[in-house]
């Protein structure tokens, strides 16, 4: 039986043909367009994955981005 993390992350596509890598890339781009790391006192930020958390009304996967924020070496 796959672990919870494996079930959430899955592979790069779903049975419905949704490209999870494309969604991850879109989320990463949106994060980079919204966050200026220096403004928030972080070294860097990135979307490192996309988790499928549910299904929508048309059985399309609902995904959420997994974001990583580097707070520097002093934290």
PDB file of C-alpha atoms in Angstrom:
ATOM      1  CA  UNK A   1       0.000   0.000   0.000  1.00  0.00           C
ATOM      2  CA  UNK A   2       1.449   3.405  -0.953  1.00  0.00           C
ATOM      3  CA  UNK A   3       2.280   5.885   1.810  1.00  0.00           C
ATOM      4  CA  UNK A   4       0.136   8.973   2.406  1.00  0.00           C
ATOM      5  CA  UNK A   5       2.771  11.135   0.740  1.00  0.00           C
ATOM      6  CA  UNK A   6       2.875   8.872  -2.319  1.00  0.00           C
ATOM      7  CA  UNK A   7      -0.935   8.937  -2.526  1.00  0.00           C
ATOM      8  CA  UNK A   8      -1.003  12.746  -2.260  1.00  0.00           C
ATOM      9  CA  UNK A   9       1.801  13.422  -4.724  1.00  0.00           C
ATOM     10  CA  UNK A  10       1.007  10.656  -7.196  1.00  0.00           C
ATOM     11  CA  UNK A  11       2.855  10.780 -10.492  1.00  0.00           C
ATOM     12  CA  UNK A  12       3.004  13.542 -13.103  1.00  0.00           C
ATOM     13  CA  UNK A  13      -0.506  12.940 -14.472  1.00  0.00           C
ATOM     14  CA  UNK A  14      -3.898  11.713 -13.342  1.00  0.00           C
ATOM     15  CA  UNK A  15      -6.441   9.300 -14.763  1.00  0.00           C
ATOM     16  CA  UNK A  16      -8.337  12.361 -16.023  1.00  0.00           C
ATOM     17  CA  UNK A  17      -5.316  13.462 -18.047  1.00  0.00           C
ATOM     18  CA  UNK A  18      -4.474  16.500 -15.916  1.00  0.00           C
ATOM     19  CA  UNK A  19      -0.764  17.348 -16.171  1.00  0.00           C
ATOM     20  CA  UNK A  20       0.385  17.821 -12.579  1.00  0.00           C
ATOM     21  CA  UNK A  21       3.839  19.021 -13.669  1.00  0.00           C
ATOM     22  CA  UNK A  22       2.169  21.828 -15.622  1.00  0.00           C
ATOM     23  CA  UNK A  23       0.141  22.775 -12.552  1.00  0.00           C
ATOM     24  CA  UNK A  24       3.309  22.754 -10.446  1.00  0.00           C
ATOM     25  CA  UNK A  25       5.084  24.994 -12.972  1.00  0.00           C
ATOM     26  CA  UNK A  26       2.107  27.397 -13.033  1.00  0.00           C
ATOM     27  CA  UNK A  27       2.017  27.527  -9.220  1.00  0.00           C
ATOM     28  CA  UNK A  28       5.774  28.156  -9.064  1.00  0.00           C
ATOM     29  CA  UNK A  29       5.486  30.997 -11.559  1.00  0.00           C
ATOM     30  CA  UNK A  30       2.544  32.518  -9.657  1.00  0.00           C
ATOM     31  CA  UNK A  31       4.489  32.336  -6.374  1.00  0.00           C
ATOM     32  CA  UNK A  32       7.533  34.001  -7.930  1.00  0.00           C
ATOM     33  CA  UNK A  33       5.329  36.759  -9.380  1.00  0.00           C
ATOM     34  CA  UNK A  34       3.686  37.457  -5.993  1.00  0.00           C
ATOM     35  CA  UNK A  35       6.580  37.122  -3.536  1.00  0.00           C
ATOM     36  CA  UNK A  36       9.770  39.135  -3.464  1.00  0.00           C
ATOM     37  CA  UNK A  37      11.916  37.139  -1.028  1.00  0.00           C
ATOM     38  CA  UNK A  38      13.867  40.151   0.246  1.00  0.00           C
ATOM     39  CA  UNK A  39      10.645  41.964   1.195  1.00  0.00           C
ATOM     40  CA  UNK A  40       9.617  39.133   3.510  1.00  0.00           C
ATOM     41  CA  UNK A  41      13.077  38.411   4.927  1.00  0.00           C
ATOM     42  CA  UNK A  42      13.432  35.014   3.306  1.00  0.00           C
ATOM     43  CA  UNK A  43      16.314  33.736   1.206  1.00  0.00           C
ATOM     44  CA  UNK A  44      14.270  31.915  -1.398  1.00  0.00           C
ATOM     45  CA  UNK A  45      10.904  30.313  -2.080  1.00  0.00           C
ATOM     46  CA  UNK A  46       9.688  27.726  -4.545  1.00  0.00           C
ATOM     47  CA  UNK A  47       6.848  25.353  -5.281  1.00  0.00           C
ATOM     48  CA  UNK A  48       8.333  21.895  -4.880  1.00  0.00           C
ATOM     49  CA  UNK A  49       5.318  19.762  -5.728  1.00  0.00           C
ATOM     50  CA  UNK A  50       1.583  19.547  -6.183  1.00  0.00           C
ATOM     51  CA  UNK A  51      -0.683  17.349  -4.059  1.00  0.00           C
ATOM     52  CA  UNK A  52      -4.013  15.998  -5.294  1.00  0.00           C
ATOM     53  CA  UNK A  53      -6.324  16.522  -2.314  1.00  0.00           C
ATOM     54  CA  UNK A  54      -9.818  15.903  -3.675  1.00  0.00           C
ATOM     55  CA  UNK A  55     -11.992  15.762  -6.784  1.00  0.00           C
ATOM     56  CA  UNK A  56     -14.127  18.566  -8.133  1.00  0.00           C
ATOM     57  CA  UNK A  57     -17.725  18.241  -9.311  1.00  0.00           C
ATOM     58  CA  UNK A  58     -16.596  17.097 -12.779  1.00  0.00           C
ATOM     59  CA  UNK A  59     -14.159  14.588 -11.210  1.00  0.00           C
ATOM     60  CA  UNK A  60     -11.247  16.870 -12.093  1.00  0.00           C
ATOM     61  CA  UNK A  61      -8.516  16.626  -9.420  1.00  0.00           C
ATOM     62  CA  UNK A  62      -8.273  19.494  -6.962  1.00  0.00           C
ATOM     63  CA  UNK A  63      -4.610  20.236  -6.362  1.00  0.00           C
ATOM     64  CA  UNK A  64      -2.712  22.391  -3.899  1.00  0.00           C
ATOM     65  CA  UNK A  65       0.888  23.536  -4.255  1.00  0.00           C
ATOM     66  CA  UNK A  66       3.581  22.498  -1.785  1.00  0.00           C
ATOM     67  CA  UNK A  67       5.781  25.542  -1.205  1.00  0.00           C
ATOM     68  CA  UNK A  68       9.230  25.729   0.368  1.00  0.00           C
ATOM     69  CA  UNK A  69      10.527  28.902   2.023  1.00  0.00           C
ATOM     70  CA  UNK A  70      14.182  29.197   2.979  1.00  0.00           C
ATOM     71  CA  UNK A  71      14.546  31.320   6.107  1.00  0.00           C
ATOM     72  CA  UNK A  72      18.345  31.382   6.047  1.00  0.00           C
ATOM     73  CA  UNK A  73      21.026  29.775   8.154  1.00  0.00           C
ATOM     74  CA  UNK A  74      20.337  31.750  11.352  1.00  0.00           C
ATOM     75  CA  UNK A  75      16.887  30.251  11.899  1.00  0.00           C
TER      76      UNK A  75
END
